[in-house]
Short mmCIF file of C-alpha atoms in Angstrom, two decimals:
data_model
loop_
_atom_site.label_atom_id
_atom_site.label_comp_id
_atom_site.label_asym_id
_atom_site.label_seq_id
_atom_site.Cartn_x
_atom_site.Cartn_y
_atom_site.Cartn_z
CA UNK H 1 47.80 38.46 42.80
CA UNK H 2 47.11 35.53 45.29
CA UNK H 3 43.46 35.86 44.25
CA UNK H 4 44.57 35.76 40.40
CA UNK H 5 46.79 32.63 41.84
CA UNK H 6 43.64 31.13 44.12
CA UNK H 7 41.59 30.84 40.47
CA UNK H 8 44.35 29.76 38.42
CA UNK H 9 45.76 26.84 40.43
CA UNK H 10 42.77 24.65 39.83
CA UNK H 11 42.89 25.68 36.42
CA UNK H 12 46.32 25.03 36.20
CA UNK H 13 46.74 21.67 38.00
CA UNK H 14 43.41 19.94 36.06
CA UNK H 15 45.21 20.32 32.96
CA UNK H 16 48.09 16.88 32.80
CA UNK H 17 43.74 15.37 34.54
CA UNK H 18 41.66 16.77 31.05
CA UNK H 19 44.35 15.12 28.52
CA UNK H 20 45.14 12.73 30.30
CA UNK H 21 40.71 12.06 29.67
CA UNK H 22 41.27 13.75 26.46
CA UNK H 23 43.05 10.63 25.52
CA UNK H 24 41.82 7.91 26.78
CA UNK H 25 38.63 9.19 25.35
CA UNK H 26 40.56 9.11 21.95
CA UNK H 27 40.93 5.43 23.10
CA UNK H 28 38.11 4.14 23.14
CA UNK H 29 36.62 5.98 20.27
CA UNK H 30 38.53 4.55 18.20
CA UNK H 31 37.98 0.49 20.08
CA UNK H 32 34.46 1.07 19.57
CA UNK H 33 33.88 2.76 15.84
CA UNK H 34 33.74 -0.08 12.76
CA UNK H 35 35.27 0.61 10.38
CA UNK H 36 37.01 -1.05 7.60
CA UNK H 37 36.59 -4.42 7.95
CA UNK H 38 33.62 -3.60 9.42
CA UNK H 39 32.10 -2.20 6.45
CA UNK H 40 33.81 -5.70 5.29
CA UNK H 41 31.56 -8.02 6.55
CA UNK H 42 28.89 -5.70 6.63
CA UNK H 43 29.36 -6.55 3.02
CA UNK H 44 27.70 -9.94 3.84
CA UNK H 45 24.34 -9.34 5.24
CA UNK H 46 21.72 -10.66 3.26
CA UNK H 47 20.31 -14.39 2.55
CA UNK H 48 22.16 -17.33 1.96
CA UNK H 49 21.86 -21.07 1.16
CA UNK H 50 24.13 -23.28 1.67
CA UNK H 51 25.00 -27.20 1.15
CA UNK H 52 27.33 -28.75 3.47
CA UNK H 53 29.51 -32.05 3.64
CA UNK H 54 30.47 -33.56 7.27
CA UNK H 55 32.67 -36.88 8.94
CA UNK H 56 31.73 -38.23 11.33
CA UNK H 57 34.61 -39.81 12.24
CA UNK H 58 37.96 -39.76 9.89
CA UNK H 59 37.41 -42.37 6.56
CA UNK H 60 33.41 -41.98 6.98
CA UNK H 61 30.76 -41.72 4.55
CA UNK H 62 30.34 -38.20 4.33
CA UNK H 63 26.67 -37.31 5.28
CA UNK H 64 24.73 -33.64 3.40
CA UNK H 65 22.02 -31.27 4.72
CA UNK H 66 20.75 -27.91 3.23
CA UNK H 67 19.47 -24.87 5.04
CA UNK H 68 19.29 -21.03 4.79
CA UNK H 69 21.59 -18.59 6.86
CA UNK H 70 20.90 -15.35 7.54
CA UNK H 71 23.75 -12.43 8.27
CA UNK H 72 23.20 -8.94 9.93
CA UNK H 73 25.46 -6.16 11.03
CA UNK H 74 23.92 -5.21 14.74
CA UNK H 75 25.81 -3.56 17.10
CA UNK H 76 25.86 -0.53 15.07
CA UNK H 77 27.55 -1.45 12.55
CA UNK H 78 30.48 -3.09 15.56
CA UNK H 79 29.29 -7.53 14.82
CA UNK H 80 28.11 -9.65 11.78
CA UNK H 81 25.66 -11.76 13.54
CA UNK H 82 24.93 -15.14 11.29
CA UNK H 83 21.21 -17.40 11.81
CA UNK H 84 21.67 -20.72 10.49
CA UNK H 85 18.71 -22.44 10.29
CA UNK H 86 18.20 -25.89 8.29
CA UNK H 87 18.05 -30.24 8.50
CA UNK H 88 20.68 -32.60 9.71
CA UNK H 89 20.78 -35.98 9.51
CA UNK H 90 16.74 -35.35 9.78
CA UNK H 91 17.07 -33.32 12.72
CA UNK H 92 15.87 -29.05 12.75
CA UNK H 93 18.99 -27.48 13.24
CA UNK H 94 19.29 -24.34 14.14
CA UNK H 95 22.70 -22.22 14.64
CA UNK H 96 23.82 -18.91 15.49
CA UNK H 97 27.45 -17.14 15.10
CA UNK H 98 27.98 -13.46 16.14
CA UNK H 99 31.86 -12.80 14.27
CA UNK H 100 33.88 -9.70 14.78
CA UNK H 101 36.97 -7.38 14.22
CA UNK H 102 38.53 -6.16 17.20
CA UNK H 103 40.45 -3.09 16.69
CA UNK H 104 42.05 -2.87 19.45
CA UNK H 105 44.14 -6.40 19.16
CA UNK H 106 43.57 -6.10 16.13
CA UNK H 107 41.78 -9.53 15.60
CA UNK H 108 38.49 -11.05 14.67
CA UNK H 109 36.43 -13.18 16.92
CA UNK H 110 33.96 -15.59 16.19
CA UNK H 111 31.34 -16.94 18.96
CA UNK H 112 29.54 -20.59 18.03
CA UNK H 113 26.41 -22.38 19.18
CA UNK H 114 23.38 -24.24 17.58
CA UNK H 115 21.17 -26.50 19.25
CA UNK H 116 23.35 -30.41 18.31
CA UNK H 117 25.28 -28.78 22.38
CA UNK H 118 25.31 -26.57 25.73
CA UNK H 119 28.05 -24.98 24.81
CA UNK H 120 29.83 -22.12 23.36
CA UNK H 121 32.84 -22.61 20.40
CA UNK H 122 35.10 -19.77 20.14
CA UNK H 123 37.78 -19.64 18.18
CA UNK H 124 40.06 -16.20 16.84
CA UNK H 125 42.45 -15.55 13.94
CA UNK H 126 43.48 -13.32 11.17
CA UNK H 127 42.47 -12.50 7.67
CA UNK H 128 44.74 -13.10 4.72
CA UNK H 129 44.13 -10.74 1.99
CA UNK H 130 45.91 -13.32 -1.08
CA UNK H 131 44.13 -16.08 -0.02
CA UNK H 132 40.60 -13.92 0.59
CA UNK H 133 39.89 -16.63 3.96
CA UNK H 134 39.23 -15.50 7.14
CA UNK H 135 41.35 -18.55 9.47
CA UNK H 136 40.26 -18.33 13.06
CA UNK H 137 41.30 -20.98 15.53
CA UNK H 138 40.44 -21.79 19.06
CA UNK H 139 38.53 -24.60 21.24
CA UNK H 140 35.59 -26.38 21.63
CA UNK H 141 34.19 -28.85 23.78
CA UNK H 142 34.44 -33.03 22.04
CA UNK H 143 30.72 -34.99 23.64
CA UNK H 144 32.73 -38.17 22.77
CA UNK H 145 36.44 -36.61 23.27
CA UNK H 146 34.97 -36.14 26.88
CA UNK H 147 37.45 -32.97 26.56
CA UNK H 148 38.51 -29.92 24.59
CA UNK H 149 39.94 -31.05 21.44
CA UNK H 150 41.87 -27.70 18.69
CA UNK H 151 39.92 -26.42 16.12
CA UNK H 152 39.76 -24.35 12.95
CA UNK H 153 37.61 -23.02 10.59
CA UNK H 154 38.62 -21.16 7.66
CA UNK H 155 35.39 -18.83 5.45
CA UNK H 156 37.05 -18.35 1.83
CA UNK H 157 35.09 -15.54 0.37
CA UNK H 158 35.36 -16.51 -4.10
CA UNK H 159 33.36 -13.90 -4.96
CA UNK H 160 30.12 -11.87 -4.11
CA UNK H 161 27.94 -14.85 -4.11
CA UNK H 162 30.14 -17.66 -3.11
CA UNK H 163 31.56 -18.68 0.20
CA UNK H 164 32.84 -21.66 1.92
CA UNK H 165 33.54 -22.46 4.86
CA UNK H 166 36.79 -25.17 6.40
CA UNK H 167 35.62 -26.87 9.78
CA UNK H 168 38.97 -28.38 10.54
CA UNK H 169 39.94 -30.72 14.25
CA UNK H 170 42.78 -32.00 16.32
CA UNK H 171 43.32 -35.68 15.84
CA UNK H 172 44.00 -38.47 18.51
CA UNK H 173 47.25 -38.78 16.81
CA UNK H 174 47.65 -34.77 16.60
CA UNK H 175 47.21 -34.52 13.00
CA UNK H 176 44.68 -31.71 11.44
CA UNK H 177 41.19 -34.03 10.37
CA UNK H 178 38.71 -31.53 8.48
CA UNK H 179 34.57 -32.69 9.59
CA UNK H 180 32.98 -30.38 7.76
CA UNK H 181 32.55 -27.83 4.49
CA UNK H 182 30.01 -25.02 3.80
CA UNK H 183 29.06 -23.89 0.01
CA UNK H 184 26.76 -20.72 0.68
CA UNK H 185 25.69 -19.25 -2.44
CA UNK H 186 23.28 -15.33 -1.32
CA UNK H 187 20.06 -15.97 -2.22
CA UNK H 188 18.98 -13.37 -5.08
#
């Protein structure tokens, strides 16, 4: 009997640890497994042409540029990487975006870098099924203001082949100012 207890005790003592390990494993699997929203992101994979309209200041005449965007899912379908190349104000432009849906936090996250700056813009937000729009907010450094400013990005999916991205910032008076609008068309 004593011998049976010596054999069974380690097994019984390990049962709660094993159950915790299974719970932790399930939590990690739920967190790391791409789902329906990641499949929605993947639907935008491919090559897109774009036309950008941007305003350097409120009331300033708009400038326009064009380019090409390549979207692809990376790291097993967990993130969408976007590479944008074009011309802006006579200068070669390249920007990289990384769009994620965080299964744990239940939010979208977007990181953006380009050759027109040296910082990273980080935005977070939610999808609105009724408007087919993703609204992301955060902060980015404004070299003219010399500080971070509030930013908002709205990505609207008109249909499978046409998307629009609008960028806004909060001006000195606290009012929202539209600084950019991009129309993307899937290349066939």
